[in-house]
Amino acid sequence: MPKASTEDIERLVNDLDADAESSLNYLFLTVSACAIATMGLLSNSTAVIIGAMIIAPLMMPLRGLALAALEGNFQMVSKSLTTVGIGTLVAVVMAWMVGRIVGLPASEFGREILSRTQPNLADLGVAIAAGAVSGFAKIRPQISDALAGTAISVALMPPLCVVGITLSQGSWSQSGGAFLLYFTNLLGITLACMLVFAWGGYYLKPSRMRWALRGALFMTSLLVIPLFASLWLLLKRVELQSTIRELLETQTITVGRQTELIDMDVNWNLLSNQPPEVILTVQARESVTPKQVGEVEAFLYSKLKQRFKLLFRVSEFREVQSGEFEETSASPQPRSQTNPN
């Protein structure tokens, strides 16, 4: 791709310098997006969270930070970092306040919150892809800027709100995981924007551009090892969950023959010393006894060398046919006797 002209570079610098301002508009959008995302997270509503994603205020200073780093414009770097810091602080404090008011205990957190407390390498990939879309949209006005903003907000505002919510309930480990996700995505988005701007020729001095890219790549690479480890653990849990289901259905009488397994879920209890809890939703003609549950737990331990706590949710299994209703409805009704006159 040919290098951008000096006029194009100046135009982009002016646009992104204005976006890097910590203005009233930026603060209003940040508060609005945080309020919507926090309520969506607390209510475990994906649709409401998507509403916060559309606003996407944190995208504006990040692109300014990316271009300023390439240009060596330290004044713009400082302005962009200050704006990002203010938005981060406002979002965390506001989410913390809402979390304290609502008072949802950590044990009742839904999937929308929990899924953002365990980042992995896939999240970094999403952030880099979203950042590339955003940067390309800025140098190619034909692409909708709102579309890029939506992609970025997927990676930024919701985990930032999770930091505040989990802090409000004293769940430090979950807060740390959510902040790691936020920081990972922030670096990934900034790096991707820098790569796109460099590819588009939006830099003045090649030496500064190369040093800036090396620094961003180095900082992002520091996160690869913990994120890869988290992804590996996630894949191992999925594999283990599949193994548990297969063992229960094929090698136990309680689950494989006496009941019909409808659904299975595993609560890994990552924040406590309790063994993982396997929740089994089954249909059965007869009740499942505590002795049977204990025997199945012992069987799993003998096979996997790991303790699991089983919880059976049993519903009655009944077969109803239409013929029974027809037979009942066709039976003659007793006639009322009348007294002779």
mmCIF file of C-alpha atoms in Angstrom:
data_model
loop_
_atom_site.group_PDB
_atom_site.id
_atom_site.type_symbol
_atom_site.label_atom_id
_atom_site.label_comp_id
_atom_site.label_asym_id
_atom_site.label_seq_id
_atom_site.Cartn_x
_atom_site.Cartn_y
_atom_site.Cartn_z
ATOM 1 C CA MET A 1 0.000 0.000 0.000
ATOM 2 C CA PRO A 2 1.494 3.430 -0.950
ATOM 3 C CA LYS A 3 2.564 5.777 1.815
ATOM 4 C CA ALA A 4 -0.027 8.362 2.792
ATOM 5 C CA SER A 5 0.571 11.958 1.786
ATOM 6 C CA THR A 6 1.523 14.619 4.312
ATOM 7 C CA GLU A 7 -1.930 16.158 3.943
ATOM 8 C CA ASP A 8 -3.633 12.821 4.698
ATOM 9 C CA ILE A 9 -1.433 12.318 7.752
ATOM 10 C CA GLU A 10 -2.214 15.804 9.061
ATOM 11 C CA ARG A 11 -5.934 15.253 8.491
ATOM 12 C CA LEU A 12 -5.887 11.967 10.423
ATOM 13 C CA VAL A 13 -3.803 13.497 13.228
ATOM 14 C CA ASN A 14 -6.291 16.359 13.603
ATOM 15 C CA ASP A 15 -9.270 13.968 13.608
ATOM 16 C CA LEU A 16 -7.788 11.622 16.184
ATOM 17 C CA ASP A 17 -6.449 14.464 18.309
ATOM 18 C CA ALA A 18 -10.020 15.721 18.638
ATOM 19 C CA ASP A 19 -11.198 12.183 19.495
ATOM 20 C CA ALA A 20 -8.547 11.980 22.224
ATOM 21 C CA GLU A 21 -10.065 14.920 24.108
ATOM 22 C CA SER A 22 -11.712 14.153 27.443
ATOM 23 C CA SER A 23 -14.770 16.176 26.498
ATOM 24 C CA LEU A 24 -18.265 16.356 27.923
ATOM 25 C CA ASN A 25 -19.509 14.235 25.018
ATOM 26 C CA TYR A 26 -16.966 11.528 25.842
ATOM 27 C CA LEU A 27 -17.895 11.486 29.530
ATOM 28 C CA PHE A 28 -21.616 11.367 28.744
ATOM 29 C CA LEU A 29 -21.150 8.446 26.351
ATOM 30 C CA THR A 30 -18.965 6.643 28.892
ATOM 31 C CA VAL A 31 -21.521 7.011 31.686
ATOM 32 C CA SER A 32 -24.372 5.941 29.388
ATOM 33 C CA ALA A 33 -22.535 2.899 28.031
ATOM 34 C CA CYS A 34 -21.446 1.876 31.534
ATOM 35 C CA ALA A 35 -24.968 2.171 32.943
ATOM 36 C CA ILE A 36 -26.457 0.061 30.159
ATOM 37 C CA ALA A 37 -23.694 -2.557 30.275
ATOM 38 C CA THR A 38 -23.797 -2.844 34.077
ATOM 39 C CA MET A 39 -27.545 -3.417 34.189
ATOM 40 C CA GLY A 40 -27.281 -5.902 31.348
ATOM 41 C CA LEU A 41 -24.546 -7.816 33.161
ATOM 42 C CA LEU A 42 -26.454 -7.887 36.446
ATOM 43 C CA SER A 43 -29.623 -9.088 34.709
ATOM 44 C CA ASN A 44 -27.625 -11.541 32.553
ATOM 45 C CA SER A 45 -29.186 -10.021 29.430
ATOM 46 C CA THR A 46 -27.155 -10.250 26.240
ATOM 47 C CA ALA A 47 -29.519 -7.914 24.388
ATOM 48 C CA VAL A 48 -29.025 -5.105 26.909
ATOM 49 C CA ILE A 49 -25.239 -5.521 26.813
ATOM 50 C CA ILE A 50 -25.325 -5.200 23.029
ATOM 51 C CA GLY A 51 -27.041 -1.848 23.524
ATOM 52 C CA ALA A 52 -23.993 -0.646 25.457
ATOM 53 C CA MET A 53 -21.697 -1.993 22.764
ATOM 54 C CA ILE A 54 -23.213 0.302 20.150
ATOM 55 C CA ILE A 55 -22.150 3.436 22.048
ATOM 56 C CA ALA A 56 -18.447 2.450 22.252
ATOM 57 C CA PRO A 57 -16.850 5.625 23.717
ATOM 58 C CA LEU A 58 -13.489 4.045 24.573
ATOM 59 C CA MET A 59 -12.667 3.475 20.909
ATOM 60 C CA MET A 60 -11.976 7.171 20.291
ATOM 61 C CA PRO A 61 -8.843 7.799 22.395
ATOM 62 C CA LEU A 62 -7.352 4.384 21.595
ATOM 63 C CA ARG A 63 -6.953 5.177 17.915
ATOM 64 C CA GLY A 64 -5.401 8.501 18.848
ATOM 65 C CA LEU A 65 -2.977 6.645 21.112
ATOM 66 C CA ALA A 66 -2.027 4.275 18.277
ATOM 67 C CA LEU A 67 -1.289 7.049 15.784
ATOM 68 C CA ALA A 68 0.488 9.222 18.355
ATOM 69 C CA ALA A 69 2.791 6.323 19.247
ATOM 70 C CA LEU A 70 3.720 5.854 15.582
ATOM 71 C CA GLU A 71 4.396 9.563 15.165
ATOM 72 C CA GLY A 72 6.274 9.984 18.416
ATOM 73 C CA ASN A 73 3.767 12.670 19.399
ATOM 74 C CA PHE A 74 4.193 12.481 23.175
ATOM 75 C CA GLN A 75 1.701 15.267 23.848
ATOM 76 C CA MET A 76 -1.020 13.343 22.014
ATOM 77 C CA VAL A 77 0.052 10.105 23.720
ATOM 78 C CA SER A 78 -0.361 11.775 27.109
ATOM 79 C CA LYS A 79 -3.747 13.212 26.133
ATOM 80 C CA SER A 80 -5.005 9.837 24.862
ATOM 81 C CA LEU A 81 -3.795 7.941 27.933
ATOM 82 C CA THR A 82 -5.408 10.512 30.223
ATOM 83 C CA THR A 83 -8.728 10.186 28.400
ATOM 84 C CA VAL A 84 -8.576 6.378 28.528
ATOM 85 C CA GLY A 85 -7.696 6.530 32.227
ATOM 86 C CA ILE A 86 -10.589 8.865 33.018
ATOM 87 C CA GLY A 87 -13.033 6.656 31.122
ATOM 88 C CA THR A 88 -11.698 3.561 32.872
ATOM 89 C CA LEU A 89 -11.988 5.117 36.319
ATOM 90 C CA VAL A 90 -15.493 6.477 35.681
ATOM 91 C CA ALA A 91 -16.734 3.114 34.403
ATOM 92 C CA VAL A 92 -15.253 1.097 37.282
ATOM 93 C CA VAL A 93 -16.535 3.470 39.978
ATOM 94 C CA MET A 94 -20.000 3.654 38.443
ATOM 95 C CA ALA A 95 -20.261 -0.131 38.053
ATOM 96 C CA TRP A 96 -19.059 -0.528 41.655
ATOM 97 C CA MET A 97 -21.767 1.840 42.904
ATOM 98 C CA VAL A 98 -24.508 0.051 40.965
ATOM 99 C CA GLY A 99 -23.182 -3.300 42.184
ATOM 100 C CA ARG A 100 -23.314 -2.130 45.798
ATOM 101 C CA ILE A 101 -26.861 -0.822 45.388
ATOM 102 C CA VAL A 102 -28.174 -3.963 43.695
ATOM 103 C CA GLY A 103 -26.225 -6.244 46.038
ATOM 104 C CA LEU A 104 -26.106 -9.293 43.773
ATOM 105 C CA PRO A 105 -23.871 -11.813 45.621
ATOM 106 C CA ALA A 106 -20.920 -13.347 43.813
ATOM 107 C CA SER A 107 -22.530 -16.787 44.056
ATOM 108 C CA GLU A 108 -25.428 -15.527 41.915
ATOM 109 C CA PHE A 109 -23.359 -14.030 39.085
ATOM 110 C CA GLY A 110 -24.681 -15.084 35.676
ATOM 111 C CA ARG A 111 -22.801 -16.329 32.653
ATOM 112 C CA GLU A 112 -22.418 -12.835 31.174
ATOM 113 C CA ILE A 113 -20.316 -11.818 34.182
ATOM 114 C CA LEU A 114 -18.454 -15.084 34.728
ATOM 115 C CA SER A 115 -17.463 -15.419 31.074
ATOM 116 C CA ARG A 116 -15.529 -12.149 31.371
ATOM 117 C CA THR A 117 -13.490 -13.187 34.414
ATOM 118 C CA GLN A 118 -11.489 -15.931 32.677
ATOM 119 C CA PRO A 119 -9.706 -14.409 29.654
ATOM 120 C CA ASN A 120 -7.763 -16.578 27.251
ATOM 121 C CA LEU A 121 -5.798 -16.313 24.028
ATOM 122 C CA ALA A 122 -8.958 -16.250 21.925
ATOM 123 C CA ASP A 123 -9.946 -12.933 23.527
ATOM 124 C CA LEU A 124 -6.681 -11.377 22.358
ATOM 125 C CA GLY A 125 -7.439 -12.556 18.838
ATOM 126 C CA VAL A 126 -10.875 -10.937 18.971
ATOM 127 C CA ALA A 127 -9.347 -7.669 20.181
ATOM 128 C CA ILE A 128 -6.743 -7.607 17.416
ATOM 129 C CA ALA A 129 -9.379 -8.268 14.763
ATOM 130 C CA ALA A 130 -11.640 -5.550 16.185
ATOM 131 C CA GLY A 131 -8.767 -3.072 16.349
ATOM 132 C CA ALA A 132 -7.837 -3.781 12.751
ATOM 133 C CA VAL A 133 -11.403 -3.072 11.643
ATOM 134 C CA SER A 134 -11.435 0.180 13.597
ATOM 135 C CA GLY A 135 -8.117 1.418 12.245
ATOM 136 C CA PHE A 136 -9.005 0.509 8.672
ATOM 137 C CA ALA A 137 -12.346 2.301 8.997
ATOM 138 C CA LYS A 138 -10.533 5.480 10.026
ATOM 139 C CA ILE A 139 -8.263 5.538 6.969
ATOM 140 C CA ARG A 140 -11.037 4.337 4.669
ATOM 141 C CA PRO A 141 -14.078 6.605 5.239
ATOM 142 C CA GLN A 142 -16.209 4.356 3.027
ATOM 143 C CA ILE A 143 -16.413 1.857 5.898
ATOM 144 C CA SER A 144 -18.955 2.622 8.604
ATOM 145 C CA ASP A 145 -17.196 3.976 11.688
ATOM 146 C CA ALA A 146 -20.118 2.864 13.860
ATOM 147 C CA LEU A 147 -19.519 -0.736 12.784
ATOM 148 C CA ALA A 148 -15.930 -0.553 13.955
ATOM 149 C CA GLY A 149 -17.018 1.025 17.229
ATOM 150 C CA THR A 150 -19.411 -1.816 17.890
ATOM 151 C CA ALA A 151 -16.646 -4.358 17.310
ATOM 152 C CA ILE A 152 -14.320 -2.599 19.752
ATOM 153 C CA SER A 153 -16.909 -2.150 22.470
ATOM 154 C CA VAL A 154 -17.392 -5.909 22.559
ATOM 155 C CA ALA A 155 -13.900 -6.116 24.008
ATOM 156 C CA LEU A 156 -13.767 -3.054 26.288
ATOM 157 C CA MET A 157 -16.815 -1.757 28.152
ATOM 158 C CA PRO A 158 -18.398 -5.035 29.423
ATOM 159 C CA PRO A 159 -15.241 -6.414 31.106
ATOM 160 C CA LEU A 160 -14.550 -2.990 32.585
ATOM 161 C CA CYS A 161 -18.014 -3.008 34.164
ATOM 162 C CA VAL A 162 -17.399 -6.543 35.437
ATOM 163 C CA VAL A 163 -14.361 -5.187 37.299
ATOM 164 C CA GLY A 164 -16.590 -2.752 39.194
ATOM 165 C CA ILE A 165 -19.363 -5.287 39.842
ATOM 166 C CA THR A 166 -17.017 -7.936 41.226
ATOM 167 C CA LEU A 167 -15.151 -5.374 43.335
ATOM 168 C CA SER A 168 -18.462 -4.325 44.885
ATOM 169 C CA GLN A 169 -18.853 -7.872 46.237
ATOM 170 C CA GLY A 170 -15.232 -8.262 47.324
ATOM 171 C CA SER A 171 -14.436 -10.866 44.673
ATOM 172 C CA TRP A 172 -10.835 -9.856 44.055
ATOM 173 C CA SER A 173 -9.895 -12.870 41.957
ATOM 174 C CA GLN A 174 -12.749 -12.303 39.523
ATOM 175 C CA SER A 175 -11.936 -8.589 39.403
ATOM 176 C CA GLY A 176 -8.365 -9.415 38.487
ATOM 177 C CA GLY A 177 -9.497 -11.718 35.697
ATOM 178 C CA ALA A 178 -11.881 -9.116 34.279
ATOM 179 C CA PHE A 179 -9.213 -6.404 34.392
ATOM 180 C CA LEU A 180 -6.751 -8.730 32.666
ATOM 181 C CA LEU A 181 -9.319 -9.178 29.895
ATOM 182 C CA TYR A 182 -9.786 -5.404 29.638
ATOM 183 C CA PHE A 183 -6.043 -4.709 29.577
ATOM 184 C CA THR A 184 -5.407 -7.505 27.077
ATOM 185 C CA ASN A 185 -8.034 -6.187 24.722
ATOM 186 C CA LEU A 186 -6.837 -2.613 25.160
ATOM 187 C CA LEU A 187 -3.322 -3.616 24.116
ATOM 188 C CA GLY A 188 -4.588 -5.824 21.300
ATOM 189 C CA ILE A 189 -6.789 -3.080 19.873
ATOM 190 C CA THR A 190 -4.025 -0.463 20.086
ATOM 191 C CA LEU A 191 -1.485 -2.794 18.472
ATOM 192 C CA ALA A 192 -3.858 -3.635 15.618
ATOM 193 C CA CYS A 193 -4.598 0.048 14.959
ATOM 194 C CA MET A 194 -0.859 0.784 14.904
ATOM 195 C CA LEU A 195 -0.249 -2.015 12.402
ATOM 196 C CA VAL A 196 -3.043 -0.787 10.129
ATOM 197 C CA PHE A 197 -1.864 2.835 10.300
ATOM 198 C CA ALA A 198 1.709 1.748 9.557
ATOM 199 C CA TRP A 199 0.516 -0.416 6.668
ATOM 200 C CA GLY A 200 -1.412 2.592 5.326
ATOM 201 C CA GLY A 201 1.708 4.754 5.469
ATOM 202 C CA TYR A 202 0.465 7.093 8.208
ATOM 203 C CA TYR A 203 3.825 7.905 9.765
ATOM 204 C CA LEU A 204 6.527 10.514 9.228
ATOM 205 C CA LYS A 205 9.708 8.807 10.440
ATOM 206 C CA PRO A 206 10.195 5.068 9.749
ATOM 207 C CA SER A 207 12.589 4.707 12.697
ATOM 208 C CA ARG A 208 9.994 5.968 15.200
ATOM 209 C CA MET A 209 7.348 3.773 13.639
ATOM 210 C CA ARG A 210 9.488 0.649 13.988
ATOM 211 C CA TRP A 211 10.377 1.366 17.620
ATOM 212 C CA ALA A 212 6.731 2.003 18.484
ATOM 213 C CA LEU A 213 5.618 -1.261 16.877
ATOM 214 C CA ARG A 214 8.356 -3.218 18.640
ATOM 215 C CA GLY A 215 7.316 -1.791 21.996
ATOM 216 C CA ALA A 216 3.639 -2.595 21.424
ATOM 217 C CA LEU A 217 4.472 -6.109 20.235
ATOM 218 C CA PHE A 218 6.682 -6.705 23.274
ATOM 219 C CA MET A 219 4.014 -5.556 25.757
ATOM 220 C CA THR A 220 1.342 -7.649 24.058
ATOM 221 C CA SER A 221 3.590 -10.714 23.893
ATOM 222 C CA LEU A 222 4.000 -10.632 27.686
ATOM 223 C CA LEU A 223 0.332 -11.582 27.950
ATOM 224 C CA VAL A 224 0.505 -14.523 25.552
ATOM 225 C CA ILE A 225 1.794 -17.067 28.099
ATOM 226 C CA PRO A 226 -0.899 -16.551 30.793
ATOM 227 C CA LEU A 227 -3.603 -16.274 28.141
ATOM 228 C CA PHE A 228 -2.436 -19.466 26.440
ATOM 229 C CA ALA A 229 -2.385 -21.245 29.800
ATOM 230 C CA SER A 230 -5.950 -20.100 30.435
ATOM 231 C CA LEU A 231 -7.043 -21.326 27.003
ATOM 232 C CA TRP A 232 -5.357 -24.689 27.602
ATOM 233 C CA LEU A 233 -7.164 -25.084 30.943
ATOM 234 C CA LEU A 234 -10.465 -24.207 29.284
ATOM 235 C CA LEU A 235 -9.951 -26.847 26.601
ATOM 236 C CA LYS A 236 -8.988 -29.419 29.240
ATOM 237 C CA ARG A 237 -12.184 -28.687 31.179
ATOM 238 C CA VAL A 238 -14.271 -29.129 28.042
ATOM 239 C CA GLU A 239 -12.533 -32.439 27.356
ATOM 240 C CA LEU A 240 -13.002 -33.578 30.963
ATOM 241 C CA GLN A 241 -16.683 -32.631 30.899
ATOM 242 C CA SER A 242 -17.171 -34.704 27.747
ATOM 243 C CA THR A 243 -15.388 -37.657 29.387
ATOM 244 C CA ILE A 244 -17.595 -37.423 32.483
ATOM 245 C CA ARG A 245 -20.741 -37.477 30.376
ATOM 246 C CA GLU A 246 -19.552 -40.481 28.394
ATOM 247 C CA LEU A 247 -18.638 -42.405 31.562
ATOM 248 C CA LEU A 248 -21.989 -41.678 33.194
ATOM 249 C CA GLU A 249 -24.031 -42.684 30.159
ATOM 250 C CA THR A 250 -22.116 -45.814 29.187
ATOM 251 C CA GLN A 251 -20.668 -47.263 32.403
ATOM 252 C CA THR A 252 -23.158 -46.505 35.180
ATOM 253 C CA ILE A 253 -26.541 -48.031 35.870
ATOM 254 C CA THR A 254 -27.901 -44.990 37.712
ATOM 255 C CA VAL A 255 -27.471 -42.654 34.739
ATOM 256 C CA GLY A 256 -27.110 -44.989 31.800
ATOM 257 C CA ARG A 257 -30.025 -47.372 32.473
ATOM 258 C CA GLN A 258 -32.312 -46.241 35.283
ATOM 259 C CA THR A 259 -32.545 -42.623 34.158
ATOM 260 C CA GLU A 260 -32.428 -40.577 30.972
ATOM 261 C CA LEU A 261 -29.809 -37.816 31.019
ATOM 262 C CA ILE A 262 -31.338 -34.597 29.701
ATOM 263 C CA ASP A 263 -28.609 -32.075 30.498
ATOM 264 C CA MET A 264 -25.298 -31.832 32.327
ATOM 265 C CA ASP A 265 -23.448 -28.794 33.627
ATOM 266 C CA VAL A 266 -20.257 -28.453 35.671
ATOM 267 C CA ASN A 267 -19.569 -25.770 38.253
ATOM 268 C CA TRP A 268 -15.787 -25.884 38.589
ATOM 269 C CA ASN A 269 -15.701 -23.848 41.855
ATOM 270 C CA LEU A 270 -12.543 -22.043 40.760
ATOM 271 C CA LEU A 271 -12.729 -19.580 43.657
ATOM 272 C CA SER A 272 -12.982 -22.155 46.455
ATOM 273 C CA ASN A 273 -11.392 -25.378 47.637
ATOM 274 C CA GLN A 274 -14.581 -27.336 47.033
ATOM 275 C CA PRO A 275 -14.543 -30.105 44.395
ATOM 276 C CA PRO A 276 -16.250 -29.382 41.062
ATOM 277 C CA GLU A 277 -20.020 -29.856 41.148
ATOM 278 C CA VAL A 278 -21.617 -31.884 38.357
ATOM 279 C CA ILE A 279 -25.286 -30.974 37.939
ATOM 280 C CA LEU A 280 -27.300 -33.692 36.183
ATOM 281 C CA THR A 281 -30.823 -33.105 34.931
ATOM 282 C CA VAL A 282 -32.454 -36.508 34.445
ATOM 283 C CA GLN A 283 -35.815 -38.171 33.926
ATOM 284 C CA ALA A 284 -36.517 -41.314 35.946
ATOM 285 C CA ARG A 285 -39.343 -43.726 36.659
ATOM 286 C CA GLU A 286 -38.042 -44.172 40.209
ATOM 287 C CA SER A 287 -36.300 -41.806 42.598
ATOM 288 C CA VAL A 288 -32.497 -41.646 42.782
ATOM 289 C CA THR A 289 -31.219 -42.461 46.284
ATOM 290 C CA PRO A 290 -28.285 -40.784 48.099
ATOM 291 C CA LYS A 291 -26.540 -44.160 48.140
ATOM 292 C CA GLN A 292 -26.657 -44.325 44.342
ATOM 293 C CA VAL A 293 -25.266 -40.791 44.088
ATOM 294 C CA GLY A 294 -22.385 -41.721 46.400
ATOM 295 C CA GLU A 295 -21.613 -44.818 44.355
ATOM 296 C CA VAL A 296 -21.485 -42.785 41.146
ATOM 297 C CA GLU A 297 -19.160 -40.251 42.810
ATOM 298 C CA ALA A 298 -16.861 -43.082 43.897
ATOM 299 C CA PHE A 299 -16.932 -44.506 40.369
ATOM 300 C CA LEU A 300 -15.890 -41.179 38.834
ATOM 301 C CA TYR A 301 -13.042 -40.866 41.327
ATOM 302 C CA SER A 302 -11.801 -44.361 40.482
ATOM 303 C CA LYS A 303 -11.749 -43.497 36.777
ATOM 304 C CA LEU A 304 -10.539 -39.876 36.804
ATOM 305 C CA LYS A 305 -8.616 -39.650 40.119
ATOM 306 C CA GLN A 306 -10.448 -36.424 40.910
ATOM 307 C CA ARG A 307 -13.264 -35.701 43.345
ATOM 308 C CA PHE A 308 -16.614 -34.534 41.976
ATOM 309 C CA LYS A 309 -19.797 -33.593 43.816
ATOM 310 C CA LEU A 310 -22.896 -34.843 42.002
ATOM 311 C CA LEU A 311 -26.266 -33.135 42.117
ATOM 312 C CA PHE A 312 -29.209 -34.934 40.512
ATOM 313 C CA ARG A 313 -32.238 -32.942 39.435
ATOM 314 C CA VAL A 314 -34.838 -35.631 38.842
ATOM 315 C CA SER A 315 -38.146 -35.203 37.062
ATOM 316 C CA GLU A 316 -40.808 -37.918 36.890
ATOM 317 C CA PHE A 317 -40.998 -39.919 33.686
ATOM 318 C CA ARG A 318 -44.574 -40.583 32.557
ATOM 319 C CA GLU A 319 -46.074 -41.798 29.296
ATOM 320 C CA VAL A 320 -49.520 -40.539 28.364
ATOM 321 C CA GLN A 321 -51.404 -41.790 25.301
ATOM 322 C CA SER A 322 -54.478 -40.403 23.637
ATOM 323 C CA GLY A 323 -56.256 -43.768 23.904
ATOM 324 C CA GLU A 324 -56.504 -43.405 27.663
ATOM 325 C CA PHE A 325 -58.369 -40.155 27.297
ATOM 326 C CA GLU A 326 -60.713 -41.585 24.644
ATOM 327 C CA GLU A 327 -61.489 -44.626 26.800
ATOM 328 C CA THR A 328 -62.235 -42.449 29.781
ATOM 329 C CA SER A 329 -64.393 -40.022 27.842
ATOM 330 C CA ALA A 330 -66.320 -42.837 26.139
ATOM 331 C CA SER A 331 -67.333 -44.525 29.386
ATOM 332 C CA PRO A 332 -71.070 -44.141 30.131
ATOM 333 C CA GLN A 333 -72.055 -41.553 32.689
ATOM 334 C CA PRO A 334 -74.430 -42.638 35.491
ATOM 335 C CA ARG A 335 -78.011 -41.574 34.886
ATOM 336 C CA SER A 336 -79.850 -39.613 37.478
ATOM 337 C CA GLN A 337 -82.903 -41.397 38.827
ATOM 338 C CA THR A 338 -86.193 -39.571 38.911
ATOM 339 C CA ASN A 339 -88.891 -40.102 41.469
ATOM 340 C CA PRO A 340 -92.163 -41.420 39.995
ATOM 341 C CA ASN A 341 -95.094 -39.102 40.235
#
